[in-house]
Coordinates of N, CA and C in Angstrom, one line a residue:
Chain A
D25 N 48.7 -76.9 -64.6 CA 49.4 -77.9 -64.8 C 48.6 -78.9 -66.2
T26 N 49.2 -78.6 -66.7 CA 49.1 -79.7 -68.1 C 49.9 -81.0 -68.0
G27 N 50.6 -81.0 -67.7 CA 51.6 -82.1 -67.8 C 52.5 -82.2 -68.7
V28 N 53.2 -83.0 -69.0 CA 54.6 -83.5 -70.0 C 54.2 -83.0 -71.7
S29 N 53.7 -82.7 -72.9 CA 53.3 -83.4 -73.8 C 53.8 -83.7 -75.2
Q30 N 54.8 -85.5 -75.6 CA 54.9 -85.4 -76.7 C 54.2 -85.8 -78.2
D31 N 54.9 -85.1 -79.4 CA 54.0 -85.0 -80.6 C 55.3 -85.8 -81.9
P32 N 54.1 -87.4 -82.1 CA 53.0 -87.5 -82.6 C 54.0 -88.7 -81.1
R33 N 52.4 -89.7 -81.2 CA 52.3 -90.6 -80.3 C 52.9 -91.8 -81.0
H34 N 52.3 -91.9 -81.6 CA 53.6 -92.6 -82.7 C 53.6 -92.1 -84.4
K35 N 55.2 -93.4 -84.7 CA 55.4 -92.9 -85.5 C 55.6 -93.7 -85.9
I36 N 55.7 -94.5 -87.8 CA 56.0 -95.7 -88.3 C 56.1 -95.2 -89.6
T37 N 57.9 -95.9 -90.1 CA 58.8 -95.3 -90.9 C 59.8 -96.3 -91.6
K38 N 59.9 -96.0 -92.5 CA 61.2 -97.0 -93.0 C 62.1 -96.8 -92.9
R39 N 63.5 -97.9 -92.3 CA 64.9 -97.7 -93.0 C 65.2 -96.6 -93.2
G40 N 66.4 -95.4 -92.9 CA 66.8 -94.6 -94.1 C 66.2 -93.3 -94.0
Q41 N 65.3 -93.5 -93.5 CA 63.6 -92.5 -93.3 C 64.8 -91.8 -92.6
N42 N 64.7 -90.4 -91.8 CA 64.6 -89.5 -91.1 C 63.3 -89.1 -90.4
V43 N 63.3 -89.3 -89.2 CA 62.1 -88.8 -88.2 C 62.3 -87.4 -87.4
T44 N 61.2 -86.9 -86.7 CA 61.8 -86.0 -85.6 C 60.5 -85.7 -84.8
F45 N 60.7 -85.8 -83.4 CA 59.4 -85.5 -82.2 C 59.8 -84.3 -81.3
R46 N 58.2 -84.3 -80.5 CA 58.4 -82.4 -80.4 C 58.5 -83.3 -78.7
C47 N 59.0 -82.8 -77.5 CA 58.6 -82.7 -76.5 C 57.8 -81.2 -75.9
D48 N 56.4 -80.9 -74.8 CA 56.9 -80.1 -74.3 C 56.3 -79.8 -72.7
P49 N 57.2 -79.5 -72.2 CA 57.6 -79.7 -70.4 C 55.5 -79.2 -69.8
I50 N 56.2 -79.2 -68.9 CA 55.2 -78.3 -68.0 C 56.2 -77.0 -67.7
S51 N 55.4 -75.9 -68.0 CA 55.4 -74.4 -68.0 C 56.5 -74.6 -67.1
E52 N 56.8 -73.4 -67.1 CA 58.8 -73.4 -65.6 C 59.4 -73.9 -65.7
H53 N 59.5 -75.6 -66.1 CA 60.3 -75.9 -65.6 C 61.4 -76.0 -66.4
N54 N 63.0 -76.1 -65.6 CA 63.9 -76.0 -66.5 C 65.2 -77.0 -67.4
R55 N 64.6 -77.9 -66.6 CA 65.9 -79.0 -67.4 C 64.6 -80.1 -68.2
L56 N 64.8 -80.9 -69.0 CA 63.9 -81.5 -70.1 C 65.2 -82.6 -70.1
Y57 N 64.4 -84.0 -70.1 CA 64.8 -85.5 -70.5 C 65.0 -85.9 -71.3
W58 N 65.2 -86.6 -72.3 CA 65.1 -87.3 -73.0 C 65.7 -89.2 -73.0
Y59 N 64.3 -90.0 -73.0 CA 65.3 -91.2 -72.4 C 64.2 -92.4 -73.7
R60 N 65.2 -93.7 -73.6 CA 65.0 -94.6 -75.0 C 64.4 -95.7 -74.4
Q61 N 63.1 -96.6 -74.9 CA 62.5 -97.4 -74.0 C 62.6 -99.0 -74.5
T62 N 62.8 -99.7 -74.7 CA 63.4 -101.0 -75.6 C 62.1 -101.8 -75.0
L63 N 61.2 -102.8 -75.8 CA 60.4 -103.3 -75.2 C 60.9 -104.5 -73.8
G64 N 60.4 -104.6 -72.9 CA 60.5 -105.1 -71.4 C 62.2 -104.7 -71.1
Q65 N 61.8 -103.7 -71.4 CA 63.3 -102.5 -70.5 C 62.8 -101.7 -70.1
G66 N 63.6 -101.0 -69.1 CA 63.2 -100.0 -68.0 C 64.0 -99.0 -69.1
P67 N 63.8 -97.6 -69.0 CA 64.1 -96.4 -69.6 C 65.4 -96.4 -69.3
E68 N 66.0 -96.0 -70.8 CA 67.3 -95.5 -70.7 C 67.7 -94.5 -70.4
F69 N 68.7 -92.8 -70.2 CA 68.9 -92.0 -70.5 C 69.8 -91.6 -71.8
L70 N 69.1 -90.5 -72.7 CA 70.1 -90.4 -73.7 C 70.6 -89.0 -73.8
T71 N 70.1 -88.0 -72.8 CA 70.1 -86.6 -72.7 C 69.6 -85.6 -72.3
Y72 N 70.1 -85.0 -71.7 CA 69.1 -83.6 -71.2 C 69.3 -81.9 -71.0
F73 N 68.9 -81.2 -70.8 CA 69.3 -79.7 -71.4 C 68.8 -79.2 -69.8
Q74 N 69.3 -78.4 -69.5 CA 69.4 -77.0 -68.7 C 68.7 -76.0 -69.5
N75 N 67.5 -75.2 -69.6 CA 67.0 -73.9 -69.9 C 67.1 -74.9 -71.7
E76 N 67.5 -73.7 -72.2 CA 68.6 -73.9 -73.7 C 69.7 -74.8 -74.0
A77 N 70.5 -75.1 -73.2 CA 71.8 -75.8 -73.4 C 71.7 -77.4 -72.4
Q78 N 72.3 -77.3 -73.7 CA 72.6 -79.4 -73.7 C 73.9 -79.6 -72.8
L79 N 73.6 -80.8 -71.7 CA 74.9 -80.1 -70.5 C 75.2 -81.9 -70.4
E80 N 74.8 -83.0 -71.1 CA 74.7 -84.5 -71.4 C 74.7 -84.9 -72.2
K81 N 75.0 -86.3 -72.6 CA 75.0 -87.2 -73.7 C 75.5 -88.2 -73.6
S82 N 74.6 -89.8 -73.0 CA 74.7 -90.9 -73.2 C 75.8 -91.0 -74.6
R83 N 76.2 -92.3 -74.3 CA 76.8 -92.6 -75.2 C 76.0 -93.3 -76.7
L84 N 74.4 -93.7 -75.2 CA 73.7 -94.4 -77.0 C 73.6 -93.4 -77.6
L85 N 73.7 -92.2 -78.0 CA 72.8 -91.0 -78.3 C 74.2 -91.3 -79.2
S86 N 74.2 -91.6 -80.9 CA 75.0 -92.1 -81.8 C 75.0 -90.6 -82.6
D87 N 75.8 -90.5 -83.6 CA 75.4 -89.6 -84.1 C 74.6 -89.0 -84.8
R88 N 73.4 -90.6 -85.0 CA 72.6 -90.4 -85.9 C 71.2 -89.6 -85.2
F89 N 72.0 -89.3 -83.8 CA 70.1 -88.7 -83.0 C 71.0 -87.3 -82.8
S90 N 70.4 -86.2 -83.2 CA 70.4 -85.2 -82.1 C 69.2 -84.2 -81.8
A91 N 69.5 -83.9 -80.8 CA 68.4 -83.1 -79.9 C 68.4 -81.3 -79.4
E92 N 67.1 -80.6 -79.6 CA 67.6 -79.1 -79.3 C 66.3 -79.0 -78.9
R93 N 66.3 -77.8 -77.9 CA 66.4 -77.2 -76.9 C 65.9 -75.7 -77.3
P94 N 66.0 -74.9 -78.7 CA 65.8 -73.9 -79.2 C 66.0 -72.8 -77.9
K95 N 64.5 -72.2 -77.6 CA 64.5 -71.7 -76.5 C 64.3 -72.0 -75.5
G96 N 64.1 -72.7 -74.7 CA 64.9 -73.1 -73.6 C 63.2 -73.8 -72.8
S97 N 62.2 -74.2 -74.2 CA 61.0 -74.8 -73.8 C 60.6 -75.7 -74.2
F98 N 60.0 -76.2 -75.7 CA 60.3 -77.2 -76.0 C 61.1 -77.6 -76.8
S99 N 61.5 -79.3 -76.8 CA 62.6 -80.2 -77.4 C 61.6 -80.8 -78.4
T100 N 62.8 -81.2 -79.8 CA 63.4 -81.8 -80.7 C 64.0 -82.6 -80.4
L101 N 63.6 -84.0 -81.4 CA 64.6 -84.9 -80.7 C 64.4 -85.8 -82.8
E102 N 65.5 -85.3 -82.6 CA 66.0 -86.0 -85.0 C 67.1 -87.1 -85.1
I103 N 66.2 -88.2 -85.2 CA 67.0 -89.2 -85.6 C 67.2 -89.3 -87.5
Q104 N 68.8 -89.5 -87.7 CA 69.1 -89.6 -88.8 C 68.7 -91.0 -89.6
R105 N 68.4 -91.2 -90.4 CA 68.9 -92.5 -91.3 C 69.2 -93.5 -90.0
T106 N 67.3 -93.9 -90.3 CA 67.0 -95.4 -88.7 C 67.5 -96.1 -89.2
E107 N 67.0 -97.1 -88.9 CA 68.0 -98.3 -88.5 C 66.8 -98.8 -87.8
Q108 N 66.5 -100.8 -88.1 CA 65.6 -101.0 -87.2 C 65.9 -101.0 -86.0
G109 N 66.7 -101.3 -85.2 CA 67.5 -100.9 -84.0 C 66.8 -100.0 -83.4
D110 N 66.7 -98.8 -84.6 CA 66.0 -97.6 -83.4 C 64.9 -97.8 -82.5
S111 N 64.1 -98.9 -83.8 CA 62.8 -98.6 -82.8 C 62.6 -99.0 -81.3
A112 N 61.9 -98.1 -81.0 CA 61.7 -97.9 -79.4 C 60.3 -97.0 -79.3
M113 N 60.3 -96.6 -77.8 CA 59.4 -96.0 -77.3 C 59.9 -94.8 -77.5
Y114 N 60.2 -93.9 -77.0 CA 60.9 -91.9 -77.0 C 60.2 -91.7 -75.3
L115 N 61.0 -91.4 -74.5 CA 60.0 -91.1 -73.5 C 61.2 -89.5 -73.4
C116 N 59.3 -88.3 -73.2 CA 60.3 -87.6 -72.3 C 60.1 -87.1 -71.2
A117 N 61.1 -86.1 -70.4 CA 60.7 -85.4 -69.2 C 61.0 -84.8 -68.5
S118 N 60.7 -83.7 -68.0 CA 61.0 -82.3 -67.7 C 60.9 -82.4 -65.8
S119 N 61.4 -81.3 -65.3 CA 61.6 -81.4 -63.5 C 61.6 -79.7 -63.7
L120 N 61.5 -78.9 -62.0 CA 62.1 -77.7 -62.2 C 63.2 -78.3 -60.5
W121 N 64.7 -77.9 -61.4 CA 65.7 -78.2 -61.0 C 66.2 -78.0 -59.7
S122 N 65.8 -78.6 -58.3 CA 67.1 -78.3 -57.6 C 68.0 -79.5 -57.4
R123 N 68.7 -79.6 -56.8 CA 69.9 -80.6 -56.0 C 68.8 -81.7 -55.5
E124 N 68.1 -80.6 -54.1 CA 67.1 -82.0 -53.0 C 66.3 -82.7 -53.8
T125 N 65.7 -81.6 -54.2 CA 64.2 -82.0 -54.7 C 64.4 -82.1 -55.9
D126 N 64.8 -82.3 -57.3 CA 64.6 -82.6 -58.7 C 63.9 -83.9 -58.5
T127 N 62.7 -83.6 -58.9 CA 61.4 -84.8 -59.7 C 60.9 -84.2 -61.3
Q128 N 61.7 -85.4 -61.3 CA 61.1 -85.8 -63.0 C 59.9 -86.1 -63.4
Y129 N 59.3 -85.8 -64.5 CA 57.8 -86.0 -64.9 C 58.0 -86.2 -66.3
F130 N 56.8 -87.3 -66.5 CA 56.7 -88.0 -67.9 C 55.9 -87.7 -68.5
G131 N 56.4 -88.0 -70.1 CA 55.4 -87.8 -71.3 C 54.7 -89.5 -71.5
P132 N 53.8 -89.4 -71.8 CA 53.0 -89.9 -72.6 C 54.0 -91.5 -73.4
G133 N 54.7 -90.2 -74.2 CA 55.9 -91.5 -74.9 C 55.9 -90.8 -76.8
T134 N 56.6 -91.3 -77.5 CA 56.2 -91.2 -78.7 C 57.3 -93.1 -79.4
R135 N 56.0 -92.9 -79.4 CA 56.6 -95.1 -80.2 C 56.8 -95.4 -81.5
L136 N 58.1 -95.7 -81.6 CA 58.7 -95.3 -83.4 C 58.9 -97.4 -83.3
T137 N 58.0 -97.6 -84.7 CA 58.7 -98.1 -85.4 C 59.4 -98.0 -86.4
V138 N 60.2 -99.2 -86.6 CA 61.2 -98.6 -88.1 C 61.0 -99.7 -88.9
L139 N 60.9 -100.0 -90.0 CA 60.3 -101.3 -91.2 C 62.0 -101.2 -91.1
Chain B
A27 N 78.7 -93.8 -60.8 CA 77.9 -94.6 -61.0 C 77.0 -95.4 -60.6
Q28 N 75.5 -95.0 -60.9 CA 74.6 -96.0 -59.6 C 73.8 -97.5 -61.0
S29 N 73.2 -98.6 -60.8 CA 72.6 -99.5 -60.7 C 71.7 -100.4 -60.1
V30 N 70.5 -100.3 -61.1 CA 69.4 -100.9 -59.9 C 68.8 -102.1 -60.6
T31 N 68.8 -103.0 -59.6 CA 68.1 -104.2 -59.7 C 67.0 -104.5 -59.6
Q32 N 66.3 -105.3 -60.1 CA 64.6 -105.3 -59.3 C 64.5 -106.3 -59.8
L33 N 64.3 -107.6 -58.6 CA 64.5 -109.0 -58.5 C 63.6 -110.1 -59.6
D34 N 61.9 -109.4 -59.4 CA 60.9 -110.0 -60.1 C 60.5 -109.7 -61.8
S35 N 60.8 -109.8 -62.4 CA 60.3 -109.5 -63.7 C 58.9 -109.8 -63.9
Q36 N 58.0 -110.8 -63.4 CA 57.0 -110.7 -62.5 C 55.8 -111.0 -61.7
V37 N 55.5 -110.8 -61.3 CA 55.0 -110.8 -59.6 C 53.5 -111.0 -59.9
P38 N 52.7 -112.1 -60.1 CA 51.2 -112.7 -59.8 C 50.5 -112.4 -58.4
V39 N 49.8 -111.7 -58.9 CA 49.8 -111.8 -56.6 C 47.5 -111.5 -56.8
F40 N 47.2 -112.6 -55.7 CA 45.4 -112.1 -56.2 C 44.9 -110.5 -55.6
E41 N 43.9 -110.5 -56.4 CA 42.8 -109.4 -55.8 C 42.6 -109.3 -54.2
E42 N 43.0 -108.0 -53.5 CA 42.8 -107.7 -52.4 C 44.7 -108.7 -51.4
A43 N 45.1 -109.0 -51.9 CA 46.4 -110.1 -51.3 C 47.1 -109.1 -51.1
P44 N 48.6 -108.4 -50.3 CA 49.5 -107.5 -50.3 C 50.5 -107.9 -51.4
V45 N 51.2 -107.4 -51.4 CA 52.3 -107.6 -52.8 C 53.9 -106.5 -52.3
E46 N 54.6 -107.3 -52.5 CA 55.6 -106.3 -52.5 C 57.1 -107.1 -53.6
L47 N 57.6 -105.8 -54.5 CA 58.1 -105.5 -55.2 C 59.4 -105.0 -54.7
R48 N 61.0 -106.2 -55.3 CA 61.9 -105.4 -54.9 C 62.2 -104.7 -55.3
C49 N 63.2 -104.1 -55.3 CA 64.7 -103.4 -55.2 C 65.5 -103.1 -54.7
N50 N 66.6 -102.9 -55.5 CA 68.6 -103.0 -54.9 C 69.2 -102.7 -55.1
Y51 N 69.9 -101.3 -55.4 CA 70.7 -100.9 -55.4 C 72.1 -100.1 -55.4
S52 N 73.0 -99.5 -56.5 CA 74.4 -99.9 -56.2 C 74.7 -98.1 -56.6
S53 N 75.7 -98.0 -55.1 CA 75.7 -96.1 -56.0 C 77.0 -96.0 -54.9
S54 N 77.7 -95.2 -55.3 CA 79.4 -95.3 -54.5 C 79.3 -93.4 -54.1
V55 N 78.0 -92.8 -54.3 CA 78.0 -91.6 -54.3 C 76.0 -92.1 -53.1
S56 N 75.7 -91.0 -51.6 CA 74.0 -90.6 -51.6 C 73.4 -91.3 -52.8
V57 N 71.7 -92.2 -52.6 CA 70.6 -91.6 -53.9 C 70.1 -91.0 -53.9
Y58 N 69.3 -90.5 -54.7 CA 67.9 -90.2 -54.4 C 67.2 -91.4 -55.0
L59 N 65.9 -91.8 -54.6 CA 65.0 -93.4 -54.8 C 63.5 -93.0 -55.7
F60 N 63.3 -93.5 -56.7 CA 61.5 -93.5 -57.0 C 61.3 -94.6 -57.4
W61 N 60.2 -95.0 -57.1 CA 59.5 -95.8 -57.7 C 58.7 -95.4 -59.0
Y62 N 58.3 -95.5 -60.5 CA 57.7 -95.0 -61.5 C 56.3 -96.2 -61.2
V63 N 55.2 -95.6 -61.6 CA 54.3 -97.3 -62.2 C 54.6 -96.7 -63.7
Q64 N 53.7 -98.0 -65.1 CA 53.6 -97.8 -66.3 C 52.4 -98.3 -66.7
Y65 N 51.8 -97.7 -67.3 CA 49.9 -98.3 -67.6 C 50.5 -98.2 -69.2
P66 N 49.9 -100.1 -69.9 CA 50.1 -99.8 -71.1 C 49.8 -98.7 -72.1
N67 N 51.1 -98.7 -73.0 CA 50.8 -97.5 -73.9 C 51.4 -96.1 -73.3
Q68 N 51.7 -95.8 -71.9 CA 51.0 -95.1 -71.8 C 53.2 -94.6 -71.2
G69 N 52.9 -93.7 -70.4 CA 54.4 -93.0 -69.7 C 55.0 -93.3 -68.7
L70 N 55.6 -92.7 -68.3 CA 55.9 -93.0 -66.3 C 54.9 -91.9 -65.6
Q71 N 54.3 -92.8 -64.8 CA 54.0 -92.2 -63.6 C 54.0 -91.4 -62.5
L72 N 54.8 -91.2 -61.5 CA 55.8 -91.0 -60.3 C 54.4 -92.4 -59.6
L73 N 55.2 -92.7 -58.8 CA 54.4 -93.5 -57.9 C 54.7 -93.0 -56.0
L74 N 56.2 -92.6 -55.5 CA 56.6 -91.6 -54.5 C 58.3 -92.0 -54.5
K75 N 58.3 -91.0 -53.9 CA 60.2 -90.8 -53.5 C 60.6 -90.9 -52.8
Y76 N 62.0 -91.2 -52.7 CA 62.9 -90.6 -51.4 C 63.5 -89.8 -51.6
L77 N 63.8 -88.3 -51.3 CA 65.0 -87.6 -51.1 C 65.6 -87.7 -49.6
S78 N 65.1 -88.0 -48.8 CA 66.0 -87.4 -47.4 C 64.7 -87.3 -45.9
G79 N 64.9 -87.8 -44.6 CA 64.6 -87.7 -44.1 C 63.4 -89.2 -43.9
S80 N 62.2 -89.4 -42.8 CA 61.8 -90.5 -43.2 C 62.1 -91.5 -44.0
T81 N 62.4 -92.9 -43.7 CA 63.3 -94.1 -44.7 C 61.7 -94.5 -45.1
L82 N 60.4 -94.6 -44.1 CA 59.0 -94.9 -44.3 C 57.8 -93.3 -45.5
V83 N 58.5 -93.9 -46.5 CA 57.2 -93.1 -47.9 C 56.3 -93.5 -48.3
K84 N 55.1 -92.9 -47.9 CA 53.9 -93.2 -49.0 C 53.8 -92.1 -50.1
G85 N 53.3 -93.2 -50.8 CA 52.8 -92.9 -52.2 C 51.5 -92.5 -52.4
I86 N 50.9 -92.8 -53.7 CA 49.8 -92.6 -54.2 C 49.1 -94.0 -54.7
N87 N 47.9 -94.2 -54.7 CA 47.6 -95.6 -54.6 C 47.9 -96.4 -53.3
G88 N 48.3 -95.5 -52.3 CA 48.1 -96.9 -51.3 C 49.3 -97.9 -51.0
F89 N 50.7 -96.5 -52.2 CA 51.8 -97.6 -52.3 C 52.8 -97.3 -51.1
E90 N 53.3 -97.4 -50.8 CA 54.0 -97.1 -49.8 C 56.0 -97.7 -49.9
A91 N 56.9 -97.3 -49.5 CA 58.1 -97.8 -49.9 C 59.3 -97.3 -48.4
E92 N 59.7 -98.4 -48.2 CA 60.6 -98.2 -47.5 C 62.0 -98.1 -47.7
F93 N 63.6 -96.8 -47.7 CA 64.4 -97.1 -48.1 C 65.1 -98.0 -46.8
N94 N 66.4 -98.5 -47.6 CA 67.0 -99.5 -46.1 C 68.3 -99.0 -46.4
K95 N 69.4 -98.8 -46.0 CA 70.3 -97.8 -46.6 C 71.8 -98.9 -46.7
S96 N 71.2 -99.8 -45.1 CA 72.3 -100.6 -45.6 C 72.4 -102.0 -46.0
Q97 N 71.0 -102.0 -47.1 CA 70.5 -103.3 -47.1 C 70.9 -103.2 -48.4
T98 N 70.4 -101.4 -48.9 CA 70.9 -100.9 -50.3 C 69.4 -101.3 -51.4
S99 N 68.1 -101.0 -50.3 CA 67.0 -101.5 -51.0 C 66.0 -100.7 -50.1
F100 N 65.2 -100.7 -51.3 CA 63.9 -99.9 -51.7 C 62.4 -100.4 -51.9
H101 N 62.2 -101.4 -51.2 CA 61.1 -101.8 -51.6 C 59.7 -101.4 -51.4
L102 N 59.0 -101.4 -52.9 CA 58.0 -101.2 -53.1 C 56.3 -101.9 -52.5
R103 N 55.6 -101.6 -51.8 CA 54.0 -102.2 -51.0 C 53.4 -102.1 -51.0
K104 N 51.6 -102.5 -50.8 CA 51.1 -101.7 -50.7 C 50.2 -103.7 -50.1
P105 N 49.0 -102.8 -49.1 CA 48.4 -104.5 -48.1 C 47.6 -104.3 -48.9
S106 N 46.7 -104.3 -50.1 CA 45.4 -104.1 -50.5 C 45.6 -104.5 -52.0
V107 N 45.7 -105.1 -53.2 CA 45.8 -104.8 -54.2 C 44.8 -105.1 -55.1
H108 N 44.5 -103.9 -56.0 CA 43.0 -104.4 -56.8 C 43.9 -104.2 -57.8
I109 N 42.8 -105.1 -59.6 CA 42.8 -105.3 -60.6 C 43.3 -104.1 -60.7
S110 N 43.0 -103.1 -61.0 CA 43.3 -101.5 -61.6 C 45.0 -101.6 -61.1
D111 N 46.1 -102.0 -60.4 CA 46.7 -101.4 -60.4 C 47.9 -102.3 -61.3
T112 N 47.0 -103.3 -62.0 CA 48.2 -104.4 -63.2 C 48.5 -103.2 -64.0
A113 N 50.2 -103.8 -63.6 CA 51.1 -102.4 -64.5 C 52.3 -102.9 -64.2
E114 N 53.3 -102.4 -65.1 CA 54.9 -102.6 -64.9 C 55.4 -100.9 -64.2
Y115 N 56.2 -101.4 -63.1 CA 56.6 -100.3 -62.2 C 58.3 -100.9 -61.6
F116 N 58.7 -99.3 -62.1 CA 60.4 -99.6 -62.1 C 60.1 -98.5 -61.0
C117 N 61.2 -98.9 -60.6 CA 62.4 -99.0 -59.3 C 63.5 -97.7 -60.3
A118 N 63.6 -96.2 -59.4 CA 65.3 -95.6 -60.3 C 65.8 -94.7 -58.6
V119 N 67.3 -94.0 -59.4 CA 67.6 -94.3 -59.2 C 68.5 -93.1 -59.7
R120 N 68.7 -92.1 -58.5 CA 69.3 -90.3 -59.3 C 70.7 -90.1 -57.8
G121 N 71.4 -90.3 -58.5 CA 73.1 -89.8 -56.9 C 72.6 -88.6 -57.1
N122 N 73.2 -88.2 -55.8 CA 72.9 -86.4 -55.6 C 74.5 -86.1 -55.6
N123 N 75.3 -86.3 -56.7 CA 76.2 -85.7 -57.1 C 75.8 -84.7 -58.8
A124 N 76.8 -84.7 -59.5 CA 76.9 -83.4 -60.7 C 75.2 -83.8 -62.2
G125 N 75.5 -85.9 -61.8 CA 75.4 -85.9 -62.7 C 73.1 -86.2 -62.2
N126 N 72.4 -85.6 -63.4 CA 70.6 -86.1 -62.4 C 69.7 -86.5 -62.9
M127 N 71.1 -87.8 -64.8 CA 70.1 -88.9 -64.8 C 69.4 -89.5 -63.6
L128 N 68.1 -90.3 -64.3 CA 67.5 -91.5 -63.4 C 68.4 -93.0 -64.0
T129 N 68.8 -93.4 -63.5 CA 68.6 -95.1 -63.5 C 67.6 -95.8 -63.3
F130 N 67.5 -96.8 -64.4 CA 66.2 -97.8 -63.6 C 66.3 -99.0 -64.1
G131 N 65.5 -99.7 -62.9 CA 65.9 -101.2 -63.2 C 65.0 -101.8 -64.2
G132 N 65.5 -102.8 -64.3 CA 64.5 -103.9 -65.8 C 62.6 -103.6 -65.7
G133 N 62.5 -103.3 -64.7 CA 61.1 -103.2 -64.2 C 60.6 -105.0 -63.7
T134 N 59.5 -104.2 -62.9 CA 58.4 -106.0 -62.6 C 57.2 -105.5 -63.5
R135 N 56.2 -106.7 -63.4 CA 55.2 -106.6 -64.3 C 54.5 -107.2 -63.0
L136 N 53.4 -106.5 -62.6 CA 53.0 -106.5 -61.6 C 51.5 -107.5 -61.8
M137 N 50.9 -108.0 -61.2 CA 49.9 -108.9 -62.6 C 48.5 -109.0 -61.2
V138 N 47.4 -108.6 -60.8 CA 47.0 -108.9 -60.5 C 46.0 -109.6 -60.4
K139 N 45.2 -111.1 -60.2 CA 44.3 -111.9 -59.9 C 42.6 -111.3 -59.6
P140 N 41.4 -112.0 -60.9 CA 40.3 -111.6 -59.4 C 40.2 -113.1 -59.0

């Protein structure tokens, strides 16, 4: 069990640039979640996938944000035309879902700084 | 929809003293409850979870929590803390309906002093 991995761990970009983050879930986990965490706050849900299907998106996920999980394994989160307000830690989690026992395991996160 | 309140943003405590981190939630449906710990510049690590059964749940690193349905609480406790327990602790809730995302509280920073 290698755990959830995320790449890169840190990203510094200029306002207006596009960025893409990658998440590799625990193998055989069918659900993958993205959260955003700003300084001093708890994580906030962005979106989740079951296999390759994106099942829910938060209102926090503006049109500049897009997420994919093309083969039901790794996922990417892209932010277009970044803004300073996008600066945050982006966390990925995965789970082997069942209604009774769903437990999400988190990766180390990608810290985004928009200058 | 669910919400989580962690009443204390910071809890200072001396090493080897007991500690309790408070968590209250609100939900219109039955819930599953979780505590996660976050060390600086790291992701979240699961400490313990309540899904069903016994209301007293034991987790890693000597932590335990008790689910109290009538008070809608899920407080985290440890009888004797170590310096290495210094971290941010997050309480989270998931409803047992179709939505599966976690709703987190604002976090409690536990600061263990020598």
